[in-house]
């Protein structure tokens, strides 16, 4: 019996070490509260700003829209006949809600084969990488929140075709992301970040 109890305790210990804290910060409307509660987020945002030139409030607003800062966020399930699960709506996962194929491109191009979408450092680096591609392909400034978000949501080809123009709901979302970025920017400028 002692061996079984010991094995169960070891298994429980190993299982508890594997997961991360993927929950959202408590106050998503306050950038100061977010970075105070999760200082590693601010470090990730600042690292991405130094590397790619995208401001922290832009990253924060886009992450808020994509995942509400939930590290292991996934899209909802699709159902047939309203009860039979048919898989998820897309392969989007993590803070940035990156799709499998785009994430694979990022890992290949950056050489960061171990990158994980549920890691805030990797997710913000991915977003900076993607937004740089958006600037280079479409000429959208790194801190043009509205258009960067539209290109992030619809992809580079979709944005170039203007697919977002037929989506009133998406245009409204992009406006909210832009407004949130401005709010977060004002908050970050006035709060004690350390």
XYZ file of C-alpha atoms in Angstrom:
194
model
C 0.000 0.000 0.000
C 2.861 2.376 0.752
C 4.220 1.995 -2.782
C 0.864 2.806 -4.344
C 0.429 5.862 -2.133
C 3.955 7.041 -2.943
C 3.363 6.554 -6.685
C 0.060 8.456 -6.483
C 1.731 11.351 -4.662
C 4.543 11.522 -7.242
C 2.000 11.451 -10.065
C 0.003 14.237 -8.413
C 3.152 16.327 -7.914
C 4.259 15.886 -11.534
C 0.769 16.703 -12.833
C 0.588 19.865 -10.762
C 3.926 21.108 -12.152
C 2.913 20.793 -15.793
C 0.316 23.515 -16.062
C 0.669 27.252 -16.081
C -1.513 30.047 -14.816
C -3.622 30.665 -17.882
C -6.372 32.638 -16.163
C -7.045 36.252 -17.048
C -5.875 39.087 -14.820
C -8.625 40.415 -12.524
C -9.241 43.878 -14.042
C -9.000 43.792 -17.839
C -10.096 47.418 -18.169
C -7.067 48.753 -16.295
C -3.642 48.397 -17.924
C -1.901 49.369 -14.683
C -3.709 46.622 -12.812
C -2.843 44.071 -15.507
C 0.897 44.791 -15.487
C 1.001 45.071 -11.688
C -0.699 41.690 -11.316
C 1.384 40.108 -14.108
C 4.796 41.862 -14.287
C 6.031 39.287 -16.810
C 3.430 40.620 -19.254
C 4.979 44.085 -19.152
C 8.448 42.603 -19.729
C 7.108 40.700 -22.753
C 5.397 43.824 -24.145
C 8.529 45.925 -23.699
C 10.759 43.254 -25.272
C 8.455 43.108 -28.294
C 8.460 46.907 -28.523
C 12.272 46.999 -28.566
C 12.457 44.256 -31.187
C 9.626 45.268 -33.536
C 8.581 48.805 -32.593
C 4.994 48.033 -31.618
C 3.812 49.820 -28.473
C 2.694 47.793 -25.417
C -0.819 49.232 -25.457
C -1.311 48.003 -29.028
C -0.297 44.466 -28.064
C -2.456 44.620 -24.956
C -5.552 45.778 -26.843
C -5.146 43.066 -29.472
C -4.553 40.344 -26.867
C -7.588 41.569 -24.939
C -9.718 41.196 -28.064
C -8.275 37.852 -29.109
C -8.117 35.959 -25.802
C -9.007 38.287 -22.912
C -5.482 37.451 -21.644
C -6.381 33.767 -21.185
C -3.213 31.893 -22.095
C -4.864 28.677 -23.255
C -7.907 30.231 -24.936
C -9.483 28.226 -27.757
C -12.305 28.897 -30.164
C -15.707 27.389 -29.305
C -16.768 23.959 -30.510
C -18.930 23.516 -33.610
C -22.002 21.319 -33.244
C -24.101 19.359 -35.706
C -27.810 19.273 -34.921
C -26.970 21.541 -31.953
C -25.692 18.594 -29.866
C -23.047 16.571 -31.720
C -19.558 18.056 -31.229
C -17.746 18.506 -34.557
C -14.436 20.016 -33.440
C -13.432 23.615 -32.899
C -14.292 26.560 -35.148
C -10.599 27.009 -35.968
C -7.133 26.027 -34.763
C -6.654 29.414 -33.037
C -5.048 28.996 -29.624
C -3.371 30.941 -26.858
C -2.936 34.607 -26.022
C -2.591 35.663 -29.657
C -5.139 33.190 -31.064
C -2.616 32.255 -33.736
C -3.711 29.579 -36.210
C -1.666 26.381 -36.527
C -0.293 27.179 -39.993
C 0.668 30.765 -39.186
C 2.294 29.647 -35.933
C 4.284 27.030 -37.835
C 5.447 29.739 -40.276
C 6.525 31.902 -37.333
C 8.490 29.080 -35.707
C 10.180 28.184 -38.982
C 11.057 31.774 -39.965
C 12.284 32.813 -36.516
C 14.029 29.535 -35.706
C 12.102 29.398 -32.434
C 10.993 25.772 -32.761
C 10.051 25.536 -29.069
C 7.701 28.544 -29.113
C 4.351 27.972 -27.437
C 1.188 29.967 -28.026
C 0.297 29.838 -24.322
C 3.555 31.616 -23.370
C 3.148 35.406 -23.195
C 6.727 36.020 -24.382
C 6.269 33.849 -27.455
C 2.760 35.164 -28.147
C 3.845 38.821 -28.102
C 6.912 38.043 -30.206
C 4.619 36.303 -32.701
C 2.371 39.349 -32.820
C 5.335 41.664 -33.417
C 6.582 39.328 -36.156
C 3.154 39.194 -37.805
C 2.609 42.945 -37.564
C 6.031 43.534 -39.127
C 4.984 41.335 -42.041
C 1.760 43.355 -42.250
C 3.740 46.597 -42.441
C 6.086 45.171 -45.080
C 3.356 43.584 -47.233
C 0.523 46.074 -46.819
C 2.214 49.302 -45.728
C 0.267 49.510 -42.457
C 2.146 51.330 -39.697
C 3.003 49.167 -36.671
C 0.882 51.320 -34.372
C -2.110 51.795 -36.692
C -4.188 49.678 -34.346
C -7.393 49.524 -36.366
C -5.850 48.416 -39.660
C -3.260 46.161 -38.013
C -6.127 44.415 -36.228
C -8.159 44.052 -39.429
C -5.135 42.510 -41.194
C -4.474 40.286 -38.159
C -8.056 39.025 -38.179
C -8.581 38.577 -41.929
C -4.988 37.738 -42.858
C -2.781 39.593 -45.294
C -4.504 38.284 -48.406
C -7.969 38.947 -46.970
C -7.060 42.484 -45.979
C -5.554 43.158 -49.422
C -8.825 41.949 -51.013
C -10.823 44.149 -48.612
C -12.797 41.275 -47.087
C -13.245 43.260 -43.865
C -15.324 45.890 -45.707
C -18.243 43.451 -45.900
C -18.108 42.723 -42.154
C -19.744 45.529 -40.203
C -19.271 43.558 -36.981
C -15.492 43.296 -37.606
C -15.182 47.012 -38.338
C -16.917 47.700 -35.007
C -14.532 45.316 -33.231
C -11.510 47.001 -34.834
C -12.813 50.380 -33.613
C -13.131 48.969 -30.072
C -9.586 47.562 -30.224
C -8.307 50.977 -31.294
C -10.199 52.706 -28.468
C -8.892 50.195 -25.924
C -5.323 50.753 -27.136
C -5.706 54.508 -26.583
C -7.152 53.887 -23.100
C -4.386 51.437 -22.193
C -1.782 53.896 -23.495
C -3.077 56.720 -21.288
C -3.214 54.375 -18.301
C 0.312 53.047 -18.836
C 1.655 56.615 -19.105
C 0.161 57.565 -15.761
C 0.609 54.451 -13.605
C 3.578 53.419 -11.548
C 4.794 50.421 -13.528
C 7.431 49.111 -11.135
